[in-house]
Amino acid sequence: SIYSWRGARPQNLVLLSKDFPALQVVKLEQNYRSSGRILKAANILIANNPHVFENRTGVVIDSSRVCCR
């Protein structure tokens, strides 16, 4: 976790829904910033993380477009 230095743990998100049963989870599943190639690599790495929710992130950006130089 990028906020581990502040004591954040990924498990807290899982525990949050147990502590607050009426909690509504809103998933942000559309990626407007990264190409499909980057997203595929990220999803492969994230798939090995036992503390994540099911992920169905799809890319919305045109992969032929150059974003950065």
PDB file of N, CA and C in Angstrom:
ATOM      1  N   SER A   1       0.835  -1.183   0.000  1.00  0.00           N
ATOM      2  CA  SER A   1       0.000   0.000   0.000  1.00  0.00           C
ATOM      3  C   SER A   1       0.876   1.240   0.000  1.00  0.00           C
ATOM      4  N   ILE A   2       0.517   2.208  -0.807  1.00  0.00           N
ATOM      5  CA  ILE A   2       1.324   3.426  -0.858  1.00  0.00           C
ATOM      6  C   ILE A   2       1.176   4.254   0.409  1.00  0.00           C
ATOM      7  N   TYR A   3       0.175   3.959   1.216  1.00  0.00           N
ATOM      8  CA  TYR A   3      -0.016   4.684   2.468  1.00  0.00           C
ATOM      9  C   TYR A   3       0.370   3.852   3.687  1.00  0.00           C
ATOM     10  N   SER A   4       1.166   2.815   3.497  1.00  0.00           N
ATOM     11  CA  SER A   4       1.559   1.972   4.631  1.00  0.00           C
ATOM     12  C   SER A   4       2.358   2.759   5.662  1.00  0.00           C
ATOM     13  N   TRP A   5       3.046   3.778   5.230  1.00  0.00           N
ATOM     14  CA  TRP A   5       3.806   4.613   6.162  1.00  0.00           C
ATOM     15  C   TRP A   5       2.888   5.355   7.120  1.00  0.00           C
ATOM     16  N   ARG A   6       1.591   5.451   6.783  1.00  0.00           N
ATOM     17  CA  ARG A   6       0.613   6.093   7.666  1.00  0.00           C
ATOM     18  C   ARG A   6      -0.203   5.067   8.443  1.00  0.00           C
ATOM     19  N   GLY A   7       0.190   3.806   8.342  1.00  0.00           N
ATOM     20  CA  GLY A   7      -0.509   2.758   9.075  1.00  0.00           C
ATOM     21  C   GLY A   7      -1.667   2.138   8.305  1.00  0.00           C
ATOM     22  N   ALA A   8      -1.837   2.504   7.050  1.00  0.00           N
ATOM     23  CA  ALA A   8      -2.925   1.944   6.241  1.00  0.00           C
ATOM     24  C   ALA A   8      -2.601   0.509   5.859  1.00  0.00           C
ATOM     25  N   ARG A   9      -3.634  -0.322   5.818  1.00  0.00           N
ATOM     26  CA  ARG A   9      -3.478  -1.716   5.403  1.00  0.00           C
ATOM     27  C   ARG A   9      -4.605  -2.056   4.442  1.00  0.00           C
ATOM     28  N   PRO A  10      -4.324  -2.820   3.373  1.00  0.00           N
ATOM     29  CA  PRO A  10      -5.373  -3.197   2.423  1.00  0.00           C
ATOM     30  C   PRO A  10      -6.514  -3.970   3.079  1.00  0.00           C
ATOM     31  N   GLN A  11      -6.213  -4.708   4.146  1.00  0.00           N
ATOM     32  CA  GLN A  11      -7.238  -5.496   4.834  1.00  0.00           C
ATOM     33  C   GLN A  11      -8.335  -4.600   5.414  1.00  0.00           C
ATOM     34  N   ASN A  12      -8.018  -3.335   5.661  1.00  0.00           N
ATOM     35  CA  ASN A  12      -9.008  -2.425   6.236  1.00  0.00           C
ATOM     36  C   ASN A  12     -10.235  -2.281   5.342  1.00  0.00           C
ATOM     37  N   LEU A  13     -10.049  -2.341   4.028  1.00  0.00           N
ATOM     38  CA  LEU A  13     -11.191  -2.226   3.119  1.00  0.00           C
ATOM     39  C   LEU A  13     -12.118  -3.427   3.243  1.00  0.00           C
ATOM     40  N   VAL A  14     -11.554  -4.597   3.426  1.00  0.00           N
ATOM     41  CA  VAL A  14     -12.363  -5.800   3.608  1.00  0.00           C
ATOM     42  C   VAL A  14     -13.113  -5.718   4.933  1.00  0.00           C
ATOM     43  N   LEU A  15     -12.419  -5.302   5.976  1.00  0.00           N
ATOM     44  CA  LEU A  15     -13.040  -5.194   7.299  1.00  0.00           C
ATOM     45  C   LEU A  15     -14.098  -4.102   7.350  1.00  0.00           C
ATOM     46  N   LEU A  16     -13.953  -3.084   6.533  1.00  0.00           N
ATOM     47  CA  LEU A  16     -14.911  -1.983   6.518  1.00  0.00           C
ATOM     48  C   LEU A  16     -16.318  -2.475   6.213  1.00  0.00           C
ATOM     49  N   SER A  17     -16.454  -3.343   5.217  1.00  0.00           N
ATOM     50  CA  SER A  17     -17.783  -3.854   4.863  1.00  0.00           C
ATOM     51  C   SER A  17     -18.336  -4.784   5.941  1.00  0.00           C
ATOM     52  N   LYS A  18     -17.466  -5.406   6.719  1.00  0.00           N
ATOM     53  CA  LYS A  18     -17.935  -6.245   7.829  1.00  0.00           C
ATOM     54  C   LYS A  18     -18.390  -5.386   9.005  1.00  0.00           C
ATOM     55  N   ASP A  19     -17.685  -4.293   9.233  1.00  0.00           N
ATOM     56  CA  ASP A  19     -18.041  -3.389  10.332  1.00  0.00           C
ATOM     57  C   ASP A  19     -19.294  -2.569  10.026  1.00  0.00           C
ATOM     58  N   PHE A  20     -19.529  -2.297   8.748  1.00  0.00           N
ATOM     59  CA  PHE A  20     -20.677  -1.499   8.322  1.00  0.00           C
ATOM     60  C   PHE A  20     -21.450  -2.269   7.250  1.00  0.00           C
ATOM     61  N   PRO A  21     -22.322  -3.207   7.640  1.00  0.00           N
ATOM     62  CA  PRO A  21     -23.019  -4.075   6.684  1.00  0.00           C
ATOM     63  C   PRO A  21     -23.862  -3.319   5.656  1.00  0.00           C
ATOM     64  N   ALA A  22     -24.339  -2.135   5.987  1.00  0.00           N
ATOM     65  CA  ALA A  22     -25.171  -1.372   5.052  1.00  0.00           C
ATOM     66  C   ALA A  22     -24.337  -0.577   4.050  1.00  0.00           C
ATOM     67  N   LEU A  23     -23.036  -0.697   4.147  1.00  0.00           N
ATOM     68  CA  LEU A  23     -22.134   0.034   3.265  1.00  0.00           C
ATOM     69  C   LEU A  23     -22.361  -0.368   1.814  1.00  0.00           C
ATOM     70  N   GLN A  24     -22.441   0.605   0.934  1.00  0.00           N
ATOM     71  CA  GLN A  24     -22.580   0.322  -0.496  1.00  0.00           C
ATOM     72  C   GLN A  24     -21.213   0.501  -1.149  1.00  0.00           C
ATOM     73  N   VAL A  25     -20.733  -0.528  -1.817  1.00  0.00           N
ATOM     74  CA  VAL A  25     -19.444  -0.474  -2.496  1.00  0.00           C
ATOM     75  C   VAL A  25     -19.662   0.035  -3.913  1.00  0.00           C
ATOM     76  N   VAL A  26     -18.933   1.075  -4.277  1.00  0.00           N
ATOM     77  CA  VAL A  26     -18.991   1.627  -5.627  1.00  0.00           C
ATOM     78  C   VAL A  26     -17.630   1.368  -6.266  1.00  0.00           C
ATOM     79  N   LYS A  27     -17.622   0.562  -7.305  1.00  0.00           N
ATOM     80  CA  LYS A  27     -16.368   0.205  -7.969  1.00  0.00           C
ATOM     81  C   LYS A  27     -16.138   1.130  -9.161  1.00  0.00           C
ATOM     82  N   LEU A  28     -14.938   1.619  -9.271  1.00  0.00           N
ATOM     83  CA  LEU A  28     -14.538   2.433 -10.419  1.00  0.00           C
ATOM     84  C   LEU A  28     -13.835   1.493 -11.389  1.00  0.00           C
ATOM     85  N   GLU A  29     -14.564   1.034 -12.397  1.00  0.00           N
ATOM     86  CA  GLU A  29     -14.057  -0.040 -13.254  1.00  0.00           C
ATOM     87  C   GLU A  29     -13.645   0.418 -14.646  1.00  0.00           C
ATOM     88  N   GLN A  30     -13.659   1.706 -14.891  1.00  0.00           N
ATOM     89  CA  GLN A  30     -13.249   2.195 -16.202  1.00  0.00           C
ATOM     90  C   GLN A  30     -11.995   3.039 -16.040  1.00  0.00           C
ATOM     91  N   ASN A  31     -10.988   2.732 -16.825  1.00  0.00           N
ATOM     92  CA  ASN A  31      -9.711   3.420 -16.737  1.00  0.00           C
ATOM     93  C   ASN A  31      -9.581   4.360 -17.928  1.00  0.00           C
ATOM     94  N   TYR A  32      -9.447   5.639 -17.645  1.00  0.00           N
ATOM     95  CA  TYR A  32      -9.327   6.644 -18.697  1.00  0.00           C
ATOM     96  C   TYR A  32      -7.892   7.147 -18.854  1.00  0.00           C
ATOM     97  N   ARG A  33      -6.962   6.637 -18.053  1.00  0.00           N
ATOM     98  CA  ARG A  33      -5.616   7.203 -18.034  1.00  0.00           C
ATOM     99  C   ARG A  33      -4.539   6.295 -18.603  1.00  0.00           C
ATOM    100  N   SER A  34      -4.726   4.985 -18.560  1.00  0.00           N
ATOM    101  CA  SER A  34      -3.664   4.058 -18.963  1.00  0.00           C
ATOM    102  C   SER A  34      -4.072   3.258 -20.190  1.00  0.00           C
ATOM    103  N   SER A  35      -3.076   2.849 -20.954  1.00  0.00           N
ATOM    104  CA  SER A  35      -3.343   2.020 -22.131  1.00  0.00           C
ATOM    105  C   SER A  35      -3.687   0.600 -21.693  1.00  0.00           C
ATOM    106  N   GLY A  36      -4.228  -0.166 -22.611  1.00  0.00           N
ATOM    107  CA  GLY A  36      -4.570  -1.553 -22.327  1.00  0.00           C
ATOM    108  C   GLY A  36      -3.362  -2.378 -21.922  1.00  0.00           C
ATOM    109  N   ARG A  37      -2.214  -2.074 -22.494  1.00  0.00           N
ATOM    110  CA  ARG A  37      -0.987  -2.814 -22.182  1.00  0.00           C
ATOM    111  C   ARG A  37      -0.575  -2.605 -20.715  1.00  0.00           C
ATOM    112  N   ILE A  38      -0.622  -1.364 -20.266  1.00  0.00           N
ATOM    113  CA  ILE A  38      -0.283  -1.056 -18.868  1.00  0.00           C
ATOM    114  C   ILE A  38      -1.307  -1.680 -17.932  1.00  0.00           C
ATOM    115  N   LEU A  39      -2.568  -1.574 -18.291  1.00  0.00           N
ATOM    116  CA  LEU A  39      -3.637  -2.114 -17.454  1.00  0.00           C
ATOM    117  C   LEU A  39      -3.535  -3.633 -17.333  1.00  0.00           C
ATOM    118  N   LYS A  40      -3.186  -4.298 -18.430  1.00  0.00           N
ATOM    119  CA  LYS A  40      -3.037  -5.753 -18.396  1.00  0.00           C
ATOM    120  C   LYS A  40      -1.918  -6.159 -17.436  1.00  0.00           C
ATOM    121  N   ALA A  41      -0.785  -5.463 -17.502  1.00  0.00           N
ATOM    122  CA  ALA A  41       0.335  -5.764 -16.603  1.00  0.00           C
ATOM    123  C   ALA A  41      -0.048  -5.505 -15.146  1.00  0.00           C
ATOM    124  N   ALA A  42      -0.734  -4.405 -14.894  1.00  0.00           N
ATOM    125  CA  ALA A  42      -1.157  -4.076 -13.527  1.00  0.00           C
ATOM    126  C   ALA A  42      -2.123  -5.126 -12.994  1.00  0.00           C
ATOM    127  N   ASN A  43      -3.061  -5.562 -13.818  1.00  0.00           N
ATOM    128  CA  ASN A  43      -4.037  -6.564 -13.379  1.00  0.00           C
ATOM    129  C   ASN A  43      -3.381  -7.907 -13.070  1.00  0.00           C
ATOM    130  N   ILE A  44      -2.325  -8.256 -13.806  1.00  0.00           N
ATOM    131  CA  ILE A  44      -1.593  -9.495 -13.524  1.00  0.00           C
ATOM    132  C   ILE A  44      -0.948  -9.416 -12.143  1.00  0.00           C
ATOM    133  N   LEU A  45      -0.345  -8.278 -11.828  1.00  0.00           N
ATOM    134  CA  LEU A  45       0.285  -8.107 -10.515  1.00  0.00           C
ATOM    135  C   LEU A  45      -0.753  -8.075  -9.400  1.00  0.00           C
ATOM    136  N   ILE A  46      -1.834  -7.359  -9.609  1.00  0.00           N
ATOM    137  CA  ILE A  46      -2.876  -7.212  -8.591  1.00  0.00           C
ATOM    138  C   ILE A  46      -3.580  -8.540  -8.329  1.00  0.00           C
ATOM    139  N   ALA A  47      -3.664  -9.396  -9.332  1.00  0.00           N
ATOM    140  CA  ALA A  47      -4.350 -10.688  -9.178  1.00  0.00           C
ATOM    141  C   ALA A  47      -3.707 -11.547  -8.090  1.00  0.00           C
ATOM    142  N   ASN A  48      -2.435 -11.317  -7.806  1.00  0.00           N
ATOM    143  CA  ASN A  48      -1.729 -12.082  -6.775  1.00  0.00           C
ATOM    144  C   ASN A  48      -1.928 -11.515  -5.373  1.00  0.00           C
ATOM    145  N   ASN A  49      -2.626 -10.405  -5.257  1.00  0.00           N
ATOM    146  CA  ASN A  49      -2.849  -9.761  -3.968  1.00  0.00           C
ATOM    147  C   ASN A  49      -4.092 -10.353  -3.316  1.00  0.00           C
ATOM    148  N   PRO A  50      -3.958 -10.959  -2.140  1.00  0.00           N
ATOM    149  CA  PRO A  50      -5.120 -11.606  -1.506  1.00  0.00           C
ATOM    150  C   PRO A  50      -6.117 -10.625  -0.897  1.00  0.00           C
ATOM    151  N   HIS A  51      -5.802  -9.338  -0.867  1.00  0.00           N
ATOM    152  CA  HIS A  51      -6.650  -8.370  -0.176  1.00  0.00           C
ATOM    153  C   HIS A  51      -7.462  -7.494  -1.122  1.00  0.00           C
ATOM    154  N   VAL A  52      -7.657  -7.917  -2.353  1.00  0.00           N
ATOM    155  CA  VAL A  52      -8.387  -7.061  -3.288  1.00  0.00           C
ATOM    156  C   VAL A  52      -9.780  -7.611  -3.551  1.00  0.00           C
ATOM    157  N   PHE A  53     -10.664  -6.708  -3.936  1.00  0.00           N
ATOM    158  CA  PHE A  53     -11.995  -7.102  -4.369  1.00  0.00           C
ATOM    159  C   PHE A  53     -11.897  -7.592  -5.810  1.00  0.00           C
ATOM    160  N   GLU A  54     -12.934  -8.262  -6.266  1.00  0.00           N
ATOM    161  CA  GLU A  54     -12.950  -8.703  -7.661  1.00  0.00           C
ATOM    162  C   GLU A  54     -12.786  -7.484  -8.560  1.00  0.00           C
ATOM    163  N   ASN A  55     -11.944  -7.609  -9.568  1.00  0.00           N
ATOM    164  CA  ASN A  55     -11.603  -6.479 -10.426  1.00  0.00           C
ATOM    165  C   ASN A  55     -12.015  -6.774 -11.860  1.00  0.00           C
ATOM    166  N   ARG A  56     -12.777  -5.876 -12.438  1.00  0.00           N
ATOM    167  CA  ARG A  56     -13.170  -6.002 -13.847  1.00  0.00           C
ATOM    168  C   ARG A  56     -12.843  -4.713 -14.586  1.00  0.00           C
ATOM    169  N   THR A  57     -11.702  -4.133 -14.291  1.00  0.00           N
ATOM    170  CA  THR A  57     -11.329  -2.854 -14.871  1.00  0.00           C
ATOM    171  C   THR A  57     -11.084  -2.997 -16.361  1.00  0.00           C
ATOM    172  N   GLY A  58     -11.688  -2.114 -17.112  1.00  0.00           N
ATOM    173  CA  GLY A  58     -11.503  -2.085 -18.548  1.00  0.00           C
ATOM    174  C   GLY A  58     -10.931  -0.755 -18.975  1.00  0.00           C
ATOM    175  N   VAL A  59     -10.236  -0.779 -20.078  1.00  0.00           N
ATOM    176  CA  VAL A  59      -9.600   0.438 -20.567  1.00  0.00           C
ATOM    177  C   VAL A  59     -10.563   1.187 -21.485  1.00  0.00           C
ATOM    178  N   VAL A  60     -10.546   2.504 -21.398  1.00  0.00           N
ATOM    179  CA  VAL A  60     -11.427   3.332 -22.208  1.00  0.00           C
ATOM    180  C   VAL A  60     -10.616   4.187 -23.170  1.00  0.00           C
ATOM    181  N   ILE A  61      -9.299   4.233 -22.969  1.00  0.00           N
ATOM    182  CA  ILE A  61      -8.435   5.084 -23.777  1.00  0.00           C
ATOM    183  C   ILE A  61      -8.086   4.383 -25.094  1.00  0.00           C
ATOM    184  N   ASP A  62      -7.877   5.155 -26.141  1.00  0.00           N
ATOM    185  CA  ASP A  62      -7.448   4.617 -27.434  1.00  0.00           C
ATOM    186  C   ASP A  62      -5.960   4.292 -27.332  1.00  0.00           C
ATOM    187  N   SER A  63      -5.608   3.018 -27.441  1.00  0.00           N
ATOM    188  CA  SER A  63      -4.218   2.593 -27.231  1.00  0.00           C
ATOM    189  C   SER A  63      -3.265   3.105 -28.305  1.00  0.00           C
ATOM    190  N   SER A  64      -3.774   3.571 -29.433  1.00  0.00           N
ATOM    191  CA  SER A  64      -2.896   4.083 -30.477  1.00  0.00           C
ATOM    192  C   SER A  64      -2.497   5.532 -30.215  1.00  0.00           C
ATOM    193  N   ARG A  65      -3.176   6.176 -29.280  1.00  0.00           N
ATOM    194  CA  ARG A  65      -2.908   7.575 -28.972  1.00  0.00           C
ATOM    195  C   ARG A  65      -1.722   7.680 -28.015  1.00  0.00           C
ATOM    196  N   VAL A  66      -0.819   8.604 -28.277  1.00  0.00           N
ATOM    197  CA  VAL A  66       0.324   8.821 -27.401  1.00  0.00           C
ATOM    198  C   VAL A  66      -0.095   9.773 -26.292  1.00  0.00           C
ATOM    199  N   CYS A  67       0.092   9.335 -25.041  1.00  0.00           N
ATOM    200  CA  CYS A  67      -0.303  10.154 -23.894  1.00  0.00           C
ATOM    201  C   CYS A  67       0.849  11.005 -23.384  1.00  0.00           C
ATOM    202  N   CYS A  68       2.034  10.445 -23.394  1.00  0.00           N
ATOM    203  CA  CYS A  68       3.198  11.134 -22.822  1.00  0.00           C
ATOM    204  C   CYS A  68       4.394  10.934 -23.734  1.00  0.00           C
ATOM    205  N   ARG A  69       5.298  11.863 -23.690  1.00  0.00           N
ATOM    206  CA  ARG A  69       6.547  11.735 -24.454  1.00  0.00           C
ATOM    207  C   ARG A  69       7.714  11.975 -23.549  1.00  0.00           C
TER     208      ARG A  69
END
